[in-house]
Short mmCIF file of N, CA and C in Angstrom, two decimals:
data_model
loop_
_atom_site.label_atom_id
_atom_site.label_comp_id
_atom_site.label_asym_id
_atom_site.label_seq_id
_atom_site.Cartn_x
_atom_site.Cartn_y
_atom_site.Cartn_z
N UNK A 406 6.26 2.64 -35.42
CA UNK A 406 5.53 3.31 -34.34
C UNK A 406 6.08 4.72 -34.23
N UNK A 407 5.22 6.00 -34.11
CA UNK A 407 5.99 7.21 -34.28
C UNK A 407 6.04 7.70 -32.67
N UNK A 408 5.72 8.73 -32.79
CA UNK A 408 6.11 9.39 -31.37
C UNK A 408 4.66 9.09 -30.75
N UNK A 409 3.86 9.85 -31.27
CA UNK A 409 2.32 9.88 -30.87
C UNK A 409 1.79 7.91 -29.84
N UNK A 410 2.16 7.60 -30.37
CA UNK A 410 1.84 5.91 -30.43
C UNK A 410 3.15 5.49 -29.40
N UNK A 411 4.08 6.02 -29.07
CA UNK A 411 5.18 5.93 -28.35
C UNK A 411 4.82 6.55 -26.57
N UNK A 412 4.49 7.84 -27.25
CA UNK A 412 3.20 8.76 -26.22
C UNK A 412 2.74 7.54 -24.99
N UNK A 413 1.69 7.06 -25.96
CA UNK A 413 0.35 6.54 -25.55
C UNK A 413 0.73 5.49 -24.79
N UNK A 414 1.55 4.64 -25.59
CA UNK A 414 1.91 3.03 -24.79
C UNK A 414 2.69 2.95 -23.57
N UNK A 415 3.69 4.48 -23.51
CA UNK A 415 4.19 4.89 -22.17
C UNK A 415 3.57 5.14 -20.98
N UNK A 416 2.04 5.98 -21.67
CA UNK A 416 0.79 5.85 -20.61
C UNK A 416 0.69 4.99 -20.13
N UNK A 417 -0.12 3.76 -20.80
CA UNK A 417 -0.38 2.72 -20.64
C UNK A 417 0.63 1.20 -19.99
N UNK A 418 1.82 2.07 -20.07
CA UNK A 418 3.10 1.13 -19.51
C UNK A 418 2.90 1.63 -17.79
N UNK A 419 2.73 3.03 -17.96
CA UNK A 419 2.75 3.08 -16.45
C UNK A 419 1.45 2.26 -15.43
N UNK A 420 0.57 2.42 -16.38
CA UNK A 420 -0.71 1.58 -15.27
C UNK A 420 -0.44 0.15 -15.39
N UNK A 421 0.82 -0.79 -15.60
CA UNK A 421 0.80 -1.95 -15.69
C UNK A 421 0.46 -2.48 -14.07
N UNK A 422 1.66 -1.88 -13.25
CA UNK A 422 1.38 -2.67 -11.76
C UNK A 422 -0.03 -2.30 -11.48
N UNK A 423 -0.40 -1.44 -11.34
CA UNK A 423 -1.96 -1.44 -11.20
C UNK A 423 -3.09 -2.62 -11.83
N UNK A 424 -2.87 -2.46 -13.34
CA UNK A 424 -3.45 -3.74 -13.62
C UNK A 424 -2.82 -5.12 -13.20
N UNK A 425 -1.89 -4.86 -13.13
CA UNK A 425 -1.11 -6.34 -12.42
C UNK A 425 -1.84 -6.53 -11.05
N UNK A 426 -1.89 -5.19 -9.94
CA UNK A 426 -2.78 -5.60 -8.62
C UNK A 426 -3.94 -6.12 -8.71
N UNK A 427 -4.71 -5.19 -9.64
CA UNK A 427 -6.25 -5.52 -9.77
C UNK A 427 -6.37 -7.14 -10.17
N UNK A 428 -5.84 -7.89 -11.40
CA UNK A 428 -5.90 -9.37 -11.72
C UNK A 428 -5.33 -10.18 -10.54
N UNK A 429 -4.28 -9.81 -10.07
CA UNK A 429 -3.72 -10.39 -8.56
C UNK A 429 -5.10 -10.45 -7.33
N UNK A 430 -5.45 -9.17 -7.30
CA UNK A 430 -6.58 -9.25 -6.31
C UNK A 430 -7.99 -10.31 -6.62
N UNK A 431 -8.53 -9.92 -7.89
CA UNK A 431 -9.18 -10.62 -8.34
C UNK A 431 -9.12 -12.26 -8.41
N UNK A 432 -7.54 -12.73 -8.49
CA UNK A 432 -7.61 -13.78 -8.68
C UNK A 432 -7.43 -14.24 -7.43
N UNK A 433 -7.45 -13.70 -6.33
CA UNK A 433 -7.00 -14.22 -5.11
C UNK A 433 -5.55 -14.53 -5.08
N UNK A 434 -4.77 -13.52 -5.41
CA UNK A 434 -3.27 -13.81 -6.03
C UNK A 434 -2.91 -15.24 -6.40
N UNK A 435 -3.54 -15.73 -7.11
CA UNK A 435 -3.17 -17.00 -8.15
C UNK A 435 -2.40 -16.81 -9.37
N UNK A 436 -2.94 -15.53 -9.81
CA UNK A 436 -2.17 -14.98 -11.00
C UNK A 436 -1.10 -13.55 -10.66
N UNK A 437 -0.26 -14.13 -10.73
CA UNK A 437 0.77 -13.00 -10.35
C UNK A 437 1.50 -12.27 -11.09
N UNK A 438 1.82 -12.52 -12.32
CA UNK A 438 2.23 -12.28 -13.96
C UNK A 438 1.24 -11.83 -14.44
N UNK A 439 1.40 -10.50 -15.26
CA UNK A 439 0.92 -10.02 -16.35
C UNK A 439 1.52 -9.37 -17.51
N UNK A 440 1.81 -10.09 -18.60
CA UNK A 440 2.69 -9.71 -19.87
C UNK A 440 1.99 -8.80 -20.85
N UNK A 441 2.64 -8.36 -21.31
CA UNK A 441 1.86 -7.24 -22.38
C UNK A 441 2.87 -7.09 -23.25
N UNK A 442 2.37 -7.49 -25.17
CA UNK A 442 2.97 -7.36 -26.04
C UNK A 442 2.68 -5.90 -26.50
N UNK A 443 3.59 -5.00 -25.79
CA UNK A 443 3.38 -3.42 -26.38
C UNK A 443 3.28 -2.45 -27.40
N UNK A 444 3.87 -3.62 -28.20
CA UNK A 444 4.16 -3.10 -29.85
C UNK A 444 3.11 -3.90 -30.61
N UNK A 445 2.33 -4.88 -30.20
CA UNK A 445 1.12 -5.08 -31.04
C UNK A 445 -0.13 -4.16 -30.16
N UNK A 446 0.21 -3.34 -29.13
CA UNK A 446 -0.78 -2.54 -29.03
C UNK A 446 -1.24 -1.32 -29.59
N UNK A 447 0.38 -1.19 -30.07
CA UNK A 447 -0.12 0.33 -30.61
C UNK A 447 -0.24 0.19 -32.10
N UNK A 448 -1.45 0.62 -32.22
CA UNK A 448 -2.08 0.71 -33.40
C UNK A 448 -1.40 2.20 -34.12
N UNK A 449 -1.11 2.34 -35.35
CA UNK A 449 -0.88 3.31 -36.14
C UNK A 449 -2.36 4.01 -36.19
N UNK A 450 -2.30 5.94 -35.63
CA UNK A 450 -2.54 6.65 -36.35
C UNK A 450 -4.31 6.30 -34.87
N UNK A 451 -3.83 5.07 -34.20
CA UNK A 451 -5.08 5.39 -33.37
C UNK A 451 -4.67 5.42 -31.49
N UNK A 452 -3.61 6.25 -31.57
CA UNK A 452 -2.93 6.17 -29.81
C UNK A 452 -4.02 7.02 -29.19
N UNK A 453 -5.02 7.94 -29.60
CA UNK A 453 -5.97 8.93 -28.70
C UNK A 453 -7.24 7.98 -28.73
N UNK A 454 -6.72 6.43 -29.19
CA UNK A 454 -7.92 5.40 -28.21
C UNK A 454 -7.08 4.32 -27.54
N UNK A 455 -6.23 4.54 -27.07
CA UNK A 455 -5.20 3.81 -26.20
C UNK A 455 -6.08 3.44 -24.86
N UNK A 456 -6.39 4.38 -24.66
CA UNK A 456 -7.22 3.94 -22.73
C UNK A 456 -8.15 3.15 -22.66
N UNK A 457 -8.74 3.06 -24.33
CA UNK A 457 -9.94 1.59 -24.32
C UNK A 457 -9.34 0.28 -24.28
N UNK A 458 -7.74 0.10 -24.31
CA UNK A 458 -7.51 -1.19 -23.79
C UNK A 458 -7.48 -1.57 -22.64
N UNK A 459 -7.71 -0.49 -21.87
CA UNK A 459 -8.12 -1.01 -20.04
C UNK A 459 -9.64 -1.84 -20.30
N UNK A 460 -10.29 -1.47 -21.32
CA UNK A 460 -11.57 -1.75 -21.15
C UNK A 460 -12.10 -3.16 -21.84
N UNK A 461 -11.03 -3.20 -23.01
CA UNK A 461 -11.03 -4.43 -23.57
C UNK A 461 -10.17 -5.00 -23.06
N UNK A 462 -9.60 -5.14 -22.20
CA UNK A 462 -8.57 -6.67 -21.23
C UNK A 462 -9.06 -6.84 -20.38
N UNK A 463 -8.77 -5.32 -19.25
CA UNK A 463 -8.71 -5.10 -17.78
C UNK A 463 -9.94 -5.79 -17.24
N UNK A 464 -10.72 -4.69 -17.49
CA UNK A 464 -12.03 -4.82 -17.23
C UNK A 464 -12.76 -6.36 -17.07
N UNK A 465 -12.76 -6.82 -17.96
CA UNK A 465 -13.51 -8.15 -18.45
C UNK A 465 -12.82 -9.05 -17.81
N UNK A 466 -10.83 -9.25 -17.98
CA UNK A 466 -10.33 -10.46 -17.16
C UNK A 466 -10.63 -10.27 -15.67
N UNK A 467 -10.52 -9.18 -15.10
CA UNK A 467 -10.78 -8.83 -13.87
C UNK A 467 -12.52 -9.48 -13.36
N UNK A 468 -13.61 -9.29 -13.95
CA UNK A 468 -14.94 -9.82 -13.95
C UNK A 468 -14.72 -11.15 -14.36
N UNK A 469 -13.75 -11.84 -14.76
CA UNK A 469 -13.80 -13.40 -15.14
C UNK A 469 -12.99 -13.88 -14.14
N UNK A 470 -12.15 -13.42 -13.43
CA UNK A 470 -11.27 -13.77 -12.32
C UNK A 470 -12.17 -14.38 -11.24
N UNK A 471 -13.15 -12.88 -10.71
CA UNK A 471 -13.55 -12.53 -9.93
C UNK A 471 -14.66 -13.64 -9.90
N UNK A 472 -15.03 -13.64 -11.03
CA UNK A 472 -16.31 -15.20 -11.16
C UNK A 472 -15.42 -16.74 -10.60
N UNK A 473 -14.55 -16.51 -10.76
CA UNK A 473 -13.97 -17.97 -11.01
C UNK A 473 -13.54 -18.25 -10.04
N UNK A 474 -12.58 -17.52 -9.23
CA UNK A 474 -12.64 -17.34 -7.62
C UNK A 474 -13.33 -17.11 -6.85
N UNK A 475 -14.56 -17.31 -7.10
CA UNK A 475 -15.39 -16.62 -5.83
C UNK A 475 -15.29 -18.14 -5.00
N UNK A 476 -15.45 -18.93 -5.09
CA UNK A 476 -15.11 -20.12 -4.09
C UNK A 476 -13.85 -21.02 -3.96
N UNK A 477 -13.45 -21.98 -3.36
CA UNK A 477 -12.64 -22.44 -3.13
C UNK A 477 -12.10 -23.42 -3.97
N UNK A 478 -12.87 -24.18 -4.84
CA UNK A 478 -13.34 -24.86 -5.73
C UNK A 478 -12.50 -24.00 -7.11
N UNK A 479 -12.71 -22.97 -7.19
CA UNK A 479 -12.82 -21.98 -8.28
C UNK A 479 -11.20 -21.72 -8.13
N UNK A 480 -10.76 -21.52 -6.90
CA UNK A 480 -9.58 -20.57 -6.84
C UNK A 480 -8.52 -22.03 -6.81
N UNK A 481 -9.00 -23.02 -6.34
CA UNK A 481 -8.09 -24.51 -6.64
C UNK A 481 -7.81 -24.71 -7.81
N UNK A 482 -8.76 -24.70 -8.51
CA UNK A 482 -8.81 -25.32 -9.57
C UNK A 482 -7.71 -24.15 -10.94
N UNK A 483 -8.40 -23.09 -10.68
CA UNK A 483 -7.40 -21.94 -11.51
C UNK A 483 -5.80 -22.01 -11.12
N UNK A 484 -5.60 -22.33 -9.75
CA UNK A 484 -3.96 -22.45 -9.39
C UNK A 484 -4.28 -23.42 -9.85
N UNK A 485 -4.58 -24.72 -10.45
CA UNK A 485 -3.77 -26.20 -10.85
C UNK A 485 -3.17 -25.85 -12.03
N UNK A 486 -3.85 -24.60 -12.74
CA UNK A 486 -3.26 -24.80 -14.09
C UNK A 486 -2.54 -23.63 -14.51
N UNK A 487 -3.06 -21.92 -13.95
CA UNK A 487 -2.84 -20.96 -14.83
C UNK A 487 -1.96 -20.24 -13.84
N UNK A 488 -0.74 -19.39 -13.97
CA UNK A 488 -0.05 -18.55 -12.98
C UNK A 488 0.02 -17.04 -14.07
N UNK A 489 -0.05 -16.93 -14.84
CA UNK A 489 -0.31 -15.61 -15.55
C UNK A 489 -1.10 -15.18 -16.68
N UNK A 490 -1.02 -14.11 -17.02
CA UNK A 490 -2.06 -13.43 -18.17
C UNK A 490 -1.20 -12.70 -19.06
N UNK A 491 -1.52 -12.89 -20.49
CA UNK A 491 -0.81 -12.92 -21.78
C UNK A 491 -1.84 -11.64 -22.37
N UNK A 492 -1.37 -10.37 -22.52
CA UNK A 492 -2.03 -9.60 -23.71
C UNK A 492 -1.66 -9.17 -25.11
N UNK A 493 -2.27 -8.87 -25.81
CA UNK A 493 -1.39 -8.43 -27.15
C UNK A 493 -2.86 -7.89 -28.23
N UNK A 494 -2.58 -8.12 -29.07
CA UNK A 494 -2.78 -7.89 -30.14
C UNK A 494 -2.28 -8.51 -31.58
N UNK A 495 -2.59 -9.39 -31.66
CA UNK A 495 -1.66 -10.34 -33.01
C UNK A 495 -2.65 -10.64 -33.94
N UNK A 496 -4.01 -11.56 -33.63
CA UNK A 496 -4.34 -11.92 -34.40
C UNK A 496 -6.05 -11.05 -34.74
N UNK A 497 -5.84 -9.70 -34.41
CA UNK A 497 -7.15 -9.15 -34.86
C UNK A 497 -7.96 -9.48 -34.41
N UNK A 498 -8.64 -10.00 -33.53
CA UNK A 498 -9.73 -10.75 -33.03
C UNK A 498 -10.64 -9.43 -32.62
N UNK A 499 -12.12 -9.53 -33.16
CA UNK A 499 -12.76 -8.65 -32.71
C UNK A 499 -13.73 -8.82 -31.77
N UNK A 500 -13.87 -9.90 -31.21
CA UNK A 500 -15.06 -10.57 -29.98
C UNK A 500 -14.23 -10.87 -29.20
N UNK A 501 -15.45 -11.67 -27.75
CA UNK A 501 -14.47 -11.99 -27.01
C UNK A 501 -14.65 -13.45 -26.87
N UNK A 502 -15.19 -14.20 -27.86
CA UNK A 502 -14.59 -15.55 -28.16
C UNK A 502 -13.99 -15.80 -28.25
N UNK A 503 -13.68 -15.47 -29.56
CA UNK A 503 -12.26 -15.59 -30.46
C UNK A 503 -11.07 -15.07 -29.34
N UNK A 504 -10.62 -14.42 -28.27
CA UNK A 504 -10.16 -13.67 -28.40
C UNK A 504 -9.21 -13.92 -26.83
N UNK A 505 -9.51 -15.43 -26.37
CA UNK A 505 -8.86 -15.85 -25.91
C UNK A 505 -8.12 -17.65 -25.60
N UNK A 506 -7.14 -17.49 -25.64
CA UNK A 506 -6.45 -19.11 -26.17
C UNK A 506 -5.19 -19.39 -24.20
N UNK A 507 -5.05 -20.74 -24.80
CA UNK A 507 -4.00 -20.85 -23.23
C UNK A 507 -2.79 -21.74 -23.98
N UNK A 508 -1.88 -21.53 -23.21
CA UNK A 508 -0.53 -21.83 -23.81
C UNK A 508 0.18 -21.83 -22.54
N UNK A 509 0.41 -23.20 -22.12
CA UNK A 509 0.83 -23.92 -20.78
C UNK A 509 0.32 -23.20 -19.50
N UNK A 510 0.90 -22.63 -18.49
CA UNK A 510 0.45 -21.70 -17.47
C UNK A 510 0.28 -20.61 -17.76
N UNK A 511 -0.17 -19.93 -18.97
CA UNK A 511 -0.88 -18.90 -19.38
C UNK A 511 -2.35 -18.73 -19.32
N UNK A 512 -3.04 -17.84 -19.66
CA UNK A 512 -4.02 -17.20 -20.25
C UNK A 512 -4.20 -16.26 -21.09
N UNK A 513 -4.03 -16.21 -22.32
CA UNK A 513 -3.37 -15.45 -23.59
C UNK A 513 -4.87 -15.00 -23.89
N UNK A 514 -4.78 -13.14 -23.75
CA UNK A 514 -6.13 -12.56 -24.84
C UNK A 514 -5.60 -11.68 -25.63
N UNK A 515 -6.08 -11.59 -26.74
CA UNK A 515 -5.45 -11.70 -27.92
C UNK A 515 -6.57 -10.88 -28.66
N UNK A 516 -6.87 -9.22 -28.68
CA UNK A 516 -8.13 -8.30 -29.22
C UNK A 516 -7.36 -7.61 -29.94
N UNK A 517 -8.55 -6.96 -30.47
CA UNK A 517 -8.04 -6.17 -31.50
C UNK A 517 -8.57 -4.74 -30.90
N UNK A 518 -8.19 -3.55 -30.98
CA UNK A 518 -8.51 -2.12 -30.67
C UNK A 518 -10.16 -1.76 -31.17
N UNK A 519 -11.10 -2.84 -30.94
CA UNK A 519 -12.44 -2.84 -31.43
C UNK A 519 -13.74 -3.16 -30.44
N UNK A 520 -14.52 -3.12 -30.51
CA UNK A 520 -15.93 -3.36 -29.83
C UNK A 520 -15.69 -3.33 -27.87
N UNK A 521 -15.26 -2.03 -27.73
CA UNK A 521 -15.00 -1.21 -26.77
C UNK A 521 -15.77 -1.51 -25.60
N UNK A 522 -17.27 -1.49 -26.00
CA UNK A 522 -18.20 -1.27 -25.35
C UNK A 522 -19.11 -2.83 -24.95
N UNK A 523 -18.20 -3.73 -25.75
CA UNK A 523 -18.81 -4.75 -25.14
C UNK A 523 -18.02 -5.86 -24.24
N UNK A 524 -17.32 -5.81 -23.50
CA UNK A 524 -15.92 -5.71 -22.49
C UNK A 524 -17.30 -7.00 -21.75
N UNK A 525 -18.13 -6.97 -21.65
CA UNK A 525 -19.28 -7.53 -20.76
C UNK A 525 -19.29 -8.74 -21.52
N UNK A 526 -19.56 -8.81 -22.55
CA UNK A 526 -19.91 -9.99 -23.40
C UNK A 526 -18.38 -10.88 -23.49
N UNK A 527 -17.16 -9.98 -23.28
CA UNK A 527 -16.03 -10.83 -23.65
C UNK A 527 -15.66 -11.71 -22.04
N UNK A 528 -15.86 -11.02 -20.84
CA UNK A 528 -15.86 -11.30 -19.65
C UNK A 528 -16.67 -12.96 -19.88
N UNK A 529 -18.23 -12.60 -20.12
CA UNK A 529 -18.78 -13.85 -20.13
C UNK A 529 -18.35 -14.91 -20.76
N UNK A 530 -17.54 -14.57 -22.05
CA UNK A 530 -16.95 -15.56 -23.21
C UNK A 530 -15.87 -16.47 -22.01
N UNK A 531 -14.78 -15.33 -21.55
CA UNK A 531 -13.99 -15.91 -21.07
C UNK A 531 -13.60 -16.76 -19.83
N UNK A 532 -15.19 -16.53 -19.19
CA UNK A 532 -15.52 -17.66 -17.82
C UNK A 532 -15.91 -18.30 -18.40
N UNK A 533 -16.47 -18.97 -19.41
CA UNK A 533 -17.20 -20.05 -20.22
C UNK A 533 -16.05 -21.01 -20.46
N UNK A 534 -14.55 -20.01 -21.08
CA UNK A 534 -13.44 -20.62 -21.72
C UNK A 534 -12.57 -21.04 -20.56
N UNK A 535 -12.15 -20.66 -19.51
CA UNK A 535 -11.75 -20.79 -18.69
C UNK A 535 -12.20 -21.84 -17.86
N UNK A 536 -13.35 -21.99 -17.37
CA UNK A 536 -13.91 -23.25 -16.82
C UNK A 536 -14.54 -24.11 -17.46
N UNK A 537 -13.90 -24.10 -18.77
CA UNK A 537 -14.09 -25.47 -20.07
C UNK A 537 -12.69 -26.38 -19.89
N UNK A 538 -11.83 -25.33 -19.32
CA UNK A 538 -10.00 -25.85 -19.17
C UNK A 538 -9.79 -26.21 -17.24
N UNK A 539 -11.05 -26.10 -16.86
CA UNK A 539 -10.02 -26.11 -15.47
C UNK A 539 -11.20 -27.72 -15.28
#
């Protein structure tokens, strides 16, 4: 990782509590943890698209939260099982099928620095996946 890519993820280190509030709020503070594997974020040679990972995580877990909690039912059922959110970058995943897995009281998403613009379609993937597990 050079400087440039060192740059970027420092950005992006600082908006953690923020994204940590926003999934907290969203989830009706059920989820209070948010991990971030920092060194599978930074991509070599692409840190001046660093801010599209607000758009491929943030965005979408925040709209899948927000679905899943909207009732009482929703927000029970998410505390029986999940207390945090897992990000990274490991296995390339370029949808948002693929692109999320659970691993005990987690919720692990797992993208690749790709299909930016469809943050909407991965949201929907991941209320589908999420209330397949609760």
């Amino acid at each position: 990782m050079g400087l440039k890519e060192k740059r970027a993820i420092a950005e992006l280190q600082a908006k953690l509590p923020q994204w940590t509030e926003q999934i907290k709020t969203a989830s009706k503070g059920i989820i209070t943890s948010v991990e971030v594997n920092w060194d599978t974020l930074a991509v070599e040679d692409q840190s001046q698209n660093y801010e599209a990972w607000e758009q491929i995580f943030i965005k979408p877990i925040v709209m899948t939260l927000d679905s899943i909690c909207a009732d009482k039912m929703g927000q029970d059922s998410l505390k029986a099982k999940y207390k945090k959110v897992k990000i990274q970058n490991v296995k390339d995943c370029h949808y948002g099928e693929g692109s999320i897995e659970f691993s005990g009281d987690s919720i692990v998403l797992d993208h690749s620095l790709s299909n930016v613009d469809y943050w909407e379609d991965s949201a929907k993937a991941w209320i589908s996946a999420i209330e397949n597990t609760l």
